[in-house]
mmCIF file of C-alpha atoms in Angstrom:
data_model
loop_
_atom_site.group_PDB
_atom_site.id
_atom_site.type_symbol
_atom_site.label_atom_id
_atom_site.label_comp_id
_atom_site.label_asym_id
_atom_site.label_seq_id
_atom_site.Cartn_x
_atom_site.Cartn_y
_atom_site.Cartn_z
ATOM 1 C CA MET C 1240 -13.392 -15.116 -22.546
ATOM 2 C CA HIS C 1241 -15.402 -15.224 -19.290
ATOM 3 C CA PRO C 1242 -18.339 -12.809 -19.548
ATOM 4 C CA HIS C 1243 -20.144 -11.633 -16.438
ATOM 5 C CA VAL C 1244 -17.192 -12.268 -14.135
ATOM 6 C CA ASN C 1245 -16.534 -9.672 -11.462
ATOM 7 C CA ILE C 1246 -13.184 -9.297 -9.757
ATOM 8 C CA GLU C 1247 -13.091 -7.653 -6.344
ATOM 9 C CA TRP C 1248 -9.861 -6.463 -4.724
ATOM 10 C CA HIS C 1249 -9.683 -6.170 -0.959
ATOM 11 C CA GLN C 1250 -6.665 -5.074 0.996
ATOM 12 C CA LEU C 1251 -5.916 -7.360 3.926
ATOM 13 C CA ASP C 1252 -3.050 -7.327 6.340
ATOM 14 C CA SER C 1253 -0.680 -10.256 6.533
ATOM 15 C CA VAL C 1254 -2.567 -11.630 9.535
ATOM 16 C CA HIS C 1255 -5.997 -12.047 7.886
ATOM 17 C CA TYR C 1256 -5.233 -13.273 4.356
ATOM 18 C CA LYS C 1257 -5.030 -16.947 5.420
ATOM 19 C CA GLU C 1258 -8.277 -16.762 7.392
ATOM 20 C CA ASN C 1259 -10.085 -15.349 4.338
ATOM 21 C CA LEU C 1260 -8.642 -18.015 2.048
ATOM 22 C CA MET C 1261 -9.417 -20.914 4.361
ATOM 23 C CA GLN C 1262 -12.965 -19.707 5.068
ATOM 24 C CA GLY C 1263 -13.694 -19.239 1.359
ATOM 25 C CA LYS C 1264 -14.075 -15.452 1.615
ATOM 26 C CA SER C 1265 -11.296 -15.092 -0.988
ATOM 27 C CA ASP C 1266 -10.407 -17.393 -3.868
ATOM 28 C CA ILE C 1267 -6.814 -16.208 -4.153
ATOM 29 C CA SER C 1268 -4.559 -13.750 -2.423
ATOM 30 C CA PHE C 1269 -1.535 -11.716 -3.468
ATOM 31 C CA MET C 1270 0.969 -10.863 -0.801
ATOM 32 C CA LEU C 1271 4.202 -8.920 -0.661
ATOM 33 C CA GLY C 1272 6.344 -10.262 2.145
ATOM 34 C CA THR C 1273 8.629 -13.054 3.178
ATOM 35 C CA GLU C 1274 7.895 -16.308 1.411
ATOM 36 C CA VAL C 1275 4.924 -18.223 2.795
ATOM 37 C CA HIS C 1276 5.481 -21.890 3.646
ATOM 38 C CA ASP C 1277 2.179 -23.314 4.821
ATOM 39 C CA PRO C 1278 1.082 -26.926 4.272
ATOM 40 C CA ASN C 1279 -2.516 -25.789 3.635
ATOM 41 C CA LEU C 1280 -1.670 -23.158 1.000
ATOM 42 C CA TYR C 1281 -0.305 -23.238 -2.495
ATOM 43 C CA SER C 1282 2.289 -20.471 -2.709
ATOM 44 C CA GLU C 1283 3.898 -19.270 -5.913
ATOM 45 C CA LYS C 1284 6.532 -16.554 -5.994
ATOM 46 C CA LEU C 1285 5.666 -14.217 -8.867
ATOM 47 C CA ALA C 1286 8.452 -11.667 -8.429
ATOM 48 C CA GLU C 1287 11.367 -10.756 -6.205
ATOM 49 C CA GLU C 1288 11.052 -7.204 -4.851
ATOM 50 C CA PRO C 1289 14.247 -5.336 -3.917
ATOM 51 C CA MET C 1290 13.748 -3.130 -0.860
ATOM 52 C CA MET C 1291 15.223 0.341 -0.449
ATOM 53 C CA LEU C 1292 16.131 2.293 2.671
ATOM 54 C CA LEU C 1293 15.008 5.753 1.540
ATOM 55 C CA TYR C 1294 15.843 9.228 2.767
ATOM 56 C CA PRO C 1295 15.719 12.854 1.570
ATOM 57 C CA ASN C 1296 18.525 14.102 -0.668
ATOM 58 C CA SER C 1297 19.649 16.505 2.076
ATOM 59 C CA PHE C 1298 20.165 13.562 4.422
ATOM 60 C CA GLU C 1299 23.712 12.604 5.435
ATOM 61 C CA LEU C 1300 23.408 8.924 6.210
ATOM 62 C CA GLN C 1301 26.192 8.611 8.801
ATOM 63 C CA ARG C 1302 25.180 11.775 10.659
ATOM 64 C CA ASP C 1303 21.392 11.835 10.380
ATOM 65 C CA ILE C 1304 20.388 8.191 10.650
ATOM 66 C CA VAL C 1305 20.764 8.100 14.446
ATOM 67 C CA ARG C 1306 18.146 10.821 14.930
ATOM 68 C CA SER C 1307 15.632 10.220 12.193
ATOM 69 C CA ASN C 1308 11.875 10.390 12.073
ATOM 70 C CA LEU C 1309 10.681 6.962 11.013
ATOM 71 C CA LEU C 1310 7.896 6.779 8.457
ATOM 72 C CA PHE C 1311 6.036 3.484 8.801
ATOM 73 C CA THR C 1312 3.428 1.739 6.738
ATOM 74 C CA GLU C 1313 0.540 0.206 8.686
ATOM 75 C CA ARG C 1314 0.994 -2.668 11.138
ATOM 76 C CA GLY C 1315 0.808 -6.081 9.493
ATOM 77 C CA CYS C 1316 2.467 -4.823 6.304
ATOM 78 C CA GLY C 1317 5.337 -7.087 5.228
ATOM 79 C CA TYR C 1318 7.786 -4.293 4.660
ATOM 80 C CA ARG C 1319 6.990 -2.607 7.955
ATOM 81 C CA THR C 1320 8.260 -5.744 9.702
ATOM 82 C CA LEU C 1321 11.369 -5.662 7.526
ATOM 83 C CA PHE C 1322 11.877 -1.948 8.323
ATOM 84 C CA GLU C 1323 11.690 -2.743 12.043
ATOM 85 C CA GLN C 1324 14.471 -5.328 11.520
ATOM 86 C CA CYS C 1325 16.473 -2.745 9.560
ATOM 87 C CA ILE C 1326 16.111 -0.237 12.422
ATOM 88 C CA GLU C 1327 17.593 -2.735 14.868
ATOM 89 C CA GLU C 1328 20.378 -3.732 12.485
ATOM 90 C CA TYR C 1329 21.472 -0.172 11.711
ATOM 91 C CA GLN C 1330 20.855 0.920 15.323
ATOM 92 C CA ILE C 1331 18.700 3.781 14.147
ATOM 93 C CA GLY C 1332 17.651 6.055 16.986
ATOM 94 C CA ILE C 1333 13.957 6.785 16.990
ATOM 95 C CA THR C 1334 13.274 10.488 17.342
ATOM 96 C CA SER C 1335 9.627 9.983 16.448
ATOM 97 C CA ASN C 1336 7.553 7.892 14.110
ATOM 98 C CA ILE C 1337 4.541 8.389 11.918
ATOM 99 C CA GLU C 1338 2.320 5.612 10.592
ATOM 100 C CA PHE C 1339 0.720 5.897 7.155
ATOM 101 C CA TRP C 1340 -1.856 3.824 5.311
ATOM 102 C CA SER C 1341 -0.479 4.459 1.811
ATOM 103 C CA ILE C 1342 2.912 4.072 0.194
ATOM 104 C CA GLU C 1343 2.367 7.344 -1.671
ATOM 105 C CA ALA C 1344 1.969 9.241 1.627
ATOM 106 C CA VAL C 1345 5.220 7.709 2.932
ATOM 107 C CA LYS C 1346 7.015 8.576 -0.307
ATOM 108 C CA GLN C 1347 5.782 12.194 -0.315
ATOM 109 C CA SER C 1348 6.822 12.568 3.327
ATOM 110 C CA ILE C 1349 10.348 11.381 2.519
ATOM 111 C CA LEU C 1350 10.487 13.821 -0.416
ATOM 112 C CA SER C 1351 9.457 16.685 1.864
ATOM 113 C CA GLY C 1352 12.249 15.824 4.326
ATOM 114 C CA MET C 1353 10.107 14.409 7.128
ATOM 115 C CA GLY C 1354 12.103 11.218 7.662
ATOM 116 C CA ILE C 1355 13.222 7.830 6.378
ATOM 117 C CA SER C 1356 11.503 4.592 5.436
ATOM 118 C CA LEU C 1357 11.912 1.212 3.765
ATOM 119 C CA LEU C 1358 9.841 0.635 0.610
ATOM 120 C CA PRO C 1359 9.891 -1.651 -2.425
ATOM 121 C CA ARG C 1360 12.181 -0.232 -5.109
ATOM 122 C CA ILE C 1361 9.437 -0.455 -7.725
ATOM 123 C CA THR C 1362 7.388 2.136 -5.809
ATOM 124 C CA VAL C 1363 10.159 4.763 -5.956
ATOM 125 C CA GLU C 1364 11.871 3.904 -9.255
ATOM 126 C CA LYS C 1365 10.859 7.187 -10.900
ATOM 127 C CA GLU C 1366 11.938 9.377 -7.972
ATOM 128 C CA LEU C 1367 15.313 7.631 -7.766
ATOM 129 C CA LYS C 1368 15.934 8.047 -11.524
ATOM 130 C CA GLU C 1369 14.963 11.717 -11.308
ATOM 131 C CA GLU C 1370 17.233 12.076 -8.229
ATOM 132 C CA LYS C 1371 14.354 13.455 -6.158
ATOM 133 C CA LEU C 1372 15.268 11.194 -3.238
ATOM 134 C CA SER C 1373 18.156 9.030 -2.124
ATOM 135 C CA GLY C 1374 18.470 5.537 -0.849
ATOM 136 C CA GLN C 1375 20.359 2.312 -0.679
ATOM 137 C CA GLN C 1376 19.217 -1.205 -1.385
ATOM 138 C CA TYR C 1377 18.552 -3.224 1.729
ATOM 139 C CA LYS C 1378 20.176 -6.661 1.905
ATOM 140 C CA GLN C 1379 16.885 -8.577 2.057
ATOM 141 C CA ASN C 1380 14.259 -8.671 -0.682
ATOM 142 C CA LEU C 1381 10.602 -9.518 -0.349
ATOM 143 C CA ALA C 1382 8.500 -11.641 -2.684
ATOM 144 C CA THR C 1383 5.226 -10.946 -4.452
ATOM 145 C CA GLN C 1384 3.315 -14.191 -4.044
ATOM 146 C CA LEU C 1385 0.140 -15.794 -5.301
ATOM 147 C CA LEU C 1386 -1.621 -17.858 -2.615
ATOM 148 C CA TYR C 1387 -4.656 -20.115 -2.551
ATOM 149 C CA PRO C 1388 -5.842 -23.135 -0.529
ATOM 150 C CA LYS C 1389 -4.438 -26.508 -1.608
ATOM 151 C CA ASN C 1390 -7.584 -28.552 -1.010
ATOM 152 C CA LYS C 1391 -10.151 -26.225 -2.543
ATOM 153 C CA TRP C 1392 -11.812 -26.454 -5.936
ATOM 154 C CA ILE C 1393 -10.715 -23.620 -8.231
ATOM 155 C CA SER C 1394 -13.284 -22.463 -10.779
ATOM 156 C CA PRO C 1395 -12.329 -22.209 -14.471
ATOM 157 C CA GLN C 1396 -12.680 -18.422 -14.210
ATOM 158 C CA VAL C 1397 -10.209 -18.216 -11.313
ATOM 159 C CA GLU C 1398 -7.846 -20.610 -13.127
ATOM 160 C CA ALA C 1399 -7.989 -18.345 -16.200
ATOM 161 C CA PHE C 1400 -7.251 -15.294 -14.041
ATOM 162 C CA ILE C 1401 -4.284 -17.075 -12.416
ATOM 163 C CA GLU C 1402 -2.885 -17.893 -15.871
ATOM 164 C CA ILE C 1403 -3.219 -14.243 -16.930
ATOM 165 C CA VAL C 1404 -1.386 -13.175 -13.767
ATOM 166 C CA ARG C 1405 1.408 -15.707 -14.372
ATOM 167 C CA LYS C 1406 1.804 -14.560 -17.961
ATOM 168 C CA HIS C 1407 2.096 -10.906 -16.969
ATOM 169 C CA ALA C 1408 4.175 -11.542 -13.839
ATOM 170 C CA SER C 1409 6.912 -12.977 -16.042
ATOM 171 C CA LEU C 1410 7.321 -9.429 -17.433
ATOM 172 C CA TRP C 1411 7.682 -7.730 -14.038
#
């Protein structure tokens, strides 16, 4: 359909995505977080992501939550901010915390009994079904969003890619 088109994926934190879009370094951005309302950006919610407070199967929520090791994703990550709100809400005592770059590292650390975390349900669906870890849905969801500048020309190739994303996002 569009030969010789290259797609590059770059991971950016929630602080730098707008800068890259507005400076033309990125054509579009995908973000998992609270919904973006910015007059300079077009924002389309592609999917609602339920969030899970996750812990090892051996964990007794009422007893162990006050002295848990907290397993964080990197600063700037949308669900890290939500986890920090969850910690305050549940009055979780911080014994220690560990920061990880990848969701898989957080998940494996929970499975090995190292602590608790808050992650999107989709990332732990298999482990929950197989009863390898435990958790409860958090009251607030996050959104997977498509973002791009409102007053910027969008090439036919990018428009075609956006349409493909929309088509497939309806199946998520």
